[in-house]
XYZ file of N, CA, C and O in Angstrom:
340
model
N 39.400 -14.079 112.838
C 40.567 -14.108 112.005
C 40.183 -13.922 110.538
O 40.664 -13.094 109.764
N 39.403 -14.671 110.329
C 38.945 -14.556 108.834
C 38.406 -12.935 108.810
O 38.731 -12.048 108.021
N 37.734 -12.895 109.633
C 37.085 -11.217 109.331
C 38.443 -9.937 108.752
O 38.449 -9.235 107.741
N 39.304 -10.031 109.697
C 40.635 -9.532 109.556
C 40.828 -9.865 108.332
O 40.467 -9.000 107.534
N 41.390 -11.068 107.760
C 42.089 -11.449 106.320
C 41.304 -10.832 105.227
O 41.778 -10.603 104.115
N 39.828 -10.515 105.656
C 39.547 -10.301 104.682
C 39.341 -8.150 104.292
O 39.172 -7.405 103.327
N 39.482 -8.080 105.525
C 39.500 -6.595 105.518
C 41.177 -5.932 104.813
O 41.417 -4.768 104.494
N 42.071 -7.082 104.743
C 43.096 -6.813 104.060
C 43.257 -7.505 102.456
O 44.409 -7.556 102.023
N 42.535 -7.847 101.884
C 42.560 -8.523 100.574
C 43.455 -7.998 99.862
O 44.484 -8.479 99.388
N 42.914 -6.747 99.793
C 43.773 -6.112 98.871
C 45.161 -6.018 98.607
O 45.592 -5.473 97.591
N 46.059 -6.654 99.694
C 47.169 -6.729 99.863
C 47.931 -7.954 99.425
O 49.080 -8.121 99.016
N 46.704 -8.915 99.693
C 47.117 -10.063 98.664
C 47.604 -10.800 99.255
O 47.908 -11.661 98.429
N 48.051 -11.231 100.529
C 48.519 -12.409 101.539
C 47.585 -13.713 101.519
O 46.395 -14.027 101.525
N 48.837 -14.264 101.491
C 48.514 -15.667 101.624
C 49.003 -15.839 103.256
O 50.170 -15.820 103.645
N 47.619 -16.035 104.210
C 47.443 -16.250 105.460
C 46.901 -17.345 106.460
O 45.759 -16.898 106.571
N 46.911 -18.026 106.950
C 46.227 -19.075 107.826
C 44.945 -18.412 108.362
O 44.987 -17.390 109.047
N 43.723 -19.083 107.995
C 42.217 -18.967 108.713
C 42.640 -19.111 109.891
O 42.431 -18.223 110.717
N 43.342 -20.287 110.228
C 43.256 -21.250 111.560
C 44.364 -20.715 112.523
O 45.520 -21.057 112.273
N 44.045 -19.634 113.966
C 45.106 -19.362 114.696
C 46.071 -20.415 114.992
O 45.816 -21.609 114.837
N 47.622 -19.780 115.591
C 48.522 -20.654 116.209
C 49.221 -20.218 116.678
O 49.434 -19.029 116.440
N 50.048 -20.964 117.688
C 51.501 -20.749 118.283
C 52.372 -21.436 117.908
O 52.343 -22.659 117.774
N 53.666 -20.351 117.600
C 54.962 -21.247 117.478
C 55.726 -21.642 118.874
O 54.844 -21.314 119.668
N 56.235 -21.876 119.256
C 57.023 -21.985 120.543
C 58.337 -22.495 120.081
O 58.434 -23.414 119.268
N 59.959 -21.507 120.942
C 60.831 -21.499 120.698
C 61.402 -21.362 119.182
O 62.467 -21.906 118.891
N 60.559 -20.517 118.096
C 61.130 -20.422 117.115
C 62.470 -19.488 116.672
O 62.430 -18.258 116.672
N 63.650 -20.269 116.300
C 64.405 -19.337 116.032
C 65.412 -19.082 117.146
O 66.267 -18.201 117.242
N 65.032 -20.260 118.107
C 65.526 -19.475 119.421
C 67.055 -20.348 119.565
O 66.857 -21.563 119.538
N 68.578 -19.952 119.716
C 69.382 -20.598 119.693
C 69.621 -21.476 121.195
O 69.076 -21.226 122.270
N 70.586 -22.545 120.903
C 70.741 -23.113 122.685
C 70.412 -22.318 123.559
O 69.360 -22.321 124.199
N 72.002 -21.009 123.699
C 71.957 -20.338 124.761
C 70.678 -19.384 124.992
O 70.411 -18.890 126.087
N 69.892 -19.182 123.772
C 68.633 -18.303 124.391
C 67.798 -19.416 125.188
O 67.673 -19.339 126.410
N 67.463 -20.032 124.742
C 66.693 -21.311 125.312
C 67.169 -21.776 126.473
O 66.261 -22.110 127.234
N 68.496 -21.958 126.992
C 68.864 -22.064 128.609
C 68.389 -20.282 129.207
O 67.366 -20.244 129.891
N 68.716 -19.667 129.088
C 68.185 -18.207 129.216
C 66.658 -18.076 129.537
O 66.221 -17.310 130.396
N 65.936 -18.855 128.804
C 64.549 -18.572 128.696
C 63.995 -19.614 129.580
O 63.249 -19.241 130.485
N 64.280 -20.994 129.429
C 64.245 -21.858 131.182
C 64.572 -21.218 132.091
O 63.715 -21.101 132.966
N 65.713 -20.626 132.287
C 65.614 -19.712 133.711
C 64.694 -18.298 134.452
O 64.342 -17.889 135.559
N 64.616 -17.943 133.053
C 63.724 -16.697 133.013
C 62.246 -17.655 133.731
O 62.024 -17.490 134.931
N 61.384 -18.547 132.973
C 60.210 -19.080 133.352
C 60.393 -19.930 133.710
O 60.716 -20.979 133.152
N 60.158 -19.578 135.187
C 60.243 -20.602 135.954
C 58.797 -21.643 136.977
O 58.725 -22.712 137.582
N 58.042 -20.680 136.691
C 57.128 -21.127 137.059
C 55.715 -20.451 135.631
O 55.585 -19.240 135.450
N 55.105 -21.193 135.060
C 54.303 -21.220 133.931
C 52.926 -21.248 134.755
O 52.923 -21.987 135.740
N 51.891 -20.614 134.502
C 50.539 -20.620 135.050
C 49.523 -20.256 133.720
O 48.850 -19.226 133.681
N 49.537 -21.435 132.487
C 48.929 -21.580 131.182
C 48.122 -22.919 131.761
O 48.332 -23.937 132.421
N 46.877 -22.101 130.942
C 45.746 -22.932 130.647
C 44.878 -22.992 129.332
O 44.070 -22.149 128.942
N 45.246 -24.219 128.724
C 44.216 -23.948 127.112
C 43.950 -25.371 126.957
O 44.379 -26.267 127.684
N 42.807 -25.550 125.403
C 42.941 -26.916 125.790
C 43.567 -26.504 124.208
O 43.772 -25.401 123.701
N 43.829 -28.307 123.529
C 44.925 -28.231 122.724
C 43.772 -29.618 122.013
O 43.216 -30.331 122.848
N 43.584 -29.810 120.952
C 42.847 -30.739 120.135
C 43.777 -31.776 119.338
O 43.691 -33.002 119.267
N 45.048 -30.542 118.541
C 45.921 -31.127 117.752
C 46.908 -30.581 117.857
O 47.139 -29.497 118.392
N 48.021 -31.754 117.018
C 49.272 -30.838 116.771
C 49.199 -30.850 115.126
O 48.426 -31.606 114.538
N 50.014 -30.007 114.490
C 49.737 -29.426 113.440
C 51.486 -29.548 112.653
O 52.193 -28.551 112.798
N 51.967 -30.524 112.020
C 53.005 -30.108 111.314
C 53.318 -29.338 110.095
O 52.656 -29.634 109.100
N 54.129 -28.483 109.993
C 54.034 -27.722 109.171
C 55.231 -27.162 108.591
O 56.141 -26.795 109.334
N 55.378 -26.996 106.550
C 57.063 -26.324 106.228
C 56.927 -25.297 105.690
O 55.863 -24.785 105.343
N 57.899 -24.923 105.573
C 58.328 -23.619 105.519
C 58.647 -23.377 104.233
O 59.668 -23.877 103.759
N 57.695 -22.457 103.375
C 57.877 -22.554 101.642
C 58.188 -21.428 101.633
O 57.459 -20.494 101.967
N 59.812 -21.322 101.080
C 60.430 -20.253 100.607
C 59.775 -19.098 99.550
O 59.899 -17.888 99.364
N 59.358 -19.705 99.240
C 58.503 -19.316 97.410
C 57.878 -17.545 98.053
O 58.076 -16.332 97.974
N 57.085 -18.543 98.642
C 55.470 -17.314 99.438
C 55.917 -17.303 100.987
O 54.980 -17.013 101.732
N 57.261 -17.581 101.699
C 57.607 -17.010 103.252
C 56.663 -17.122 103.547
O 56.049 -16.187 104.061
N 56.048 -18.493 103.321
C 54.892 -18.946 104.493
C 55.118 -20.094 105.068
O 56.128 -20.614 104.596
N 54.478 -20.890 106.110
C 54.361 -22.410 106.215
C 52.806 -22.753 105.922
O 51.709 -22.195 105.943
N 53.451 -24.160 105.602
C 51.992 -24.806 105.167
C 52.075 -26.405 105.734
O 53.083 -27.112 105.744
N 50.860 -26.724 106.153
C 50.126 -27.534 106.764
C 51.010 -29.528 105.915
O 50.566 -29.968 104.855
N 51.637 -29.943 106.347
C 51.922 -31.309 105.820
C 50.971 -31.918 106.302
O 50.330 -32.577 105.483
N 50.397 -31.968 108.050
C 50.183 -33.303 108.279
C 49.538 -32.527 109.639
O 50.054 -31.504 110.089
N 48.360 -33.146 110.219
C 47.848 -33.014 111.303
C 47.644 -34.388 112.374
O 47.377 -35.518 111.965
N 47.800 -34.078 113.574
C 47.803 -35.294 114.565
C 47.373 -35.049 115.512
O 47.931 -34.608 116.518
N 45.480 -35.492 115.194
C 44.596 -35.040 116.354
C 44.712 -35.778 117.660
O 45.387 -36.807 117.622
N 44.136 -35.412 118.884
C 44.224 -35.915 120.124
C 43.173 -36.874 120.157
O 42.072 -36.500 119.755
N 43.291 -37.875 120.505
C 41.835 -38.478 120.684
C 40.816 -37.837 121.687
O 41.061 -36.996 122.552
N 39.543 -38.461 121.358
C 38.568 -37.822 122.820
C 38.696 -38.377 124.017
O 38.626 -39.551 124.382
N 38.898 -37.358 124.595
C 38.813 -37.849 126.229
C 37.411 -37.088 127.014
O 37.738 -35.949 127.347
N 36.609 -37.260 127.225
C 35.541 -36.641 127.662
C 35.469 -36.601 128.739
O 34.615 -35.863 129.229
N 36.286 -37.333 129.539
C 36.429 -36.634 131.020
C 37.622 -35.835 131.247
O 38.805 -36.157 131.142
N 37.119 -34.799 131.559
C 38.778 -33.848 131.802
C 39.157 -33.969 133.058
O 38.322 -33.980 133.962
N 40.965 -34.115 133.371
C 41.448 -34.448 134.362
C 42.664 -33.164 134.712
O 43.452 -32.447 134.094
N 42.427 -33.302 135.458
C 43.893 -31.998 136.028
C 45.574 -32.915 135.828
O 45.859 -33.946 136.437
N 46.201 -32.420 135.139
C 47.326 -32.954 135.051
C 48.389 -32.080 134.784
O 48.430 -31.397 133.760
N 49.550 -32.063 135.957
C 50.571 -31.147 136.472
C 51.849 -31.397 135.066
O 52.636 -32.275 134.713
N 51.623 -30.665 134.829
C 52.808 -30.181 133.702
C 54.240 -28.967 133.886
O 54.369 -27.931 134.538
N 55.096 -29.694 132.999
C 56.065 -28.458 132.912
C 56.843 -28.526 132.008
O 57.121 -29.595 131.463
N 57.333 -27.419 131.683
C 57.573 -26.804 130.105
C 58.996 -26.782 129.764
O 59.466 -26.691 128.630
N 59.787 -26.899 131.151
C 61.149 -27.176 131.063
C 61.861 -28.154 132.012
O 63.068 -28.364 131.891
């Protein structure tokens, strides 16, 4: 990522080093009942360290980092059945 940001300097963005996902941004009720039905069965695997809060500065149409809320360590990894809707 950084390699990228920096092959664009010249353009002058203000960008996040640190990848991410948004999930459901933007998305109204009815898309969101729409999109539960659509996925119905999810087959994602990642691991996840933190969650990351973050606002939305009009100024520079960026977000920026308020507050982070790491996971504690768990050093034994366990299989645990999840679902997303």
């Amino acid at each position: 990522m950084k390699k990228i940001h920096e092959t664009f300097k010249f353009l002058k963005l203000k960008k996040s080093d640190n990848p991410h996902l948004s999930i459901g941004r933007r998305l109204t009720p009815e898309n969101l009942k729409i999109a539960s039905e659509l996925f119905t069965t999810i087959d994602l695997e990642f691991e996840c360290n933190e969650i990351v809060l973050r606002e939305f500065d009009p100024k520079v149409k960026q977000f920026f980092v308020i507050d982070a809320f790491p996971f504690g360590s768990n050093p034994k990894r366990e299989f645990v059945q999840g679902s997303l809707f």
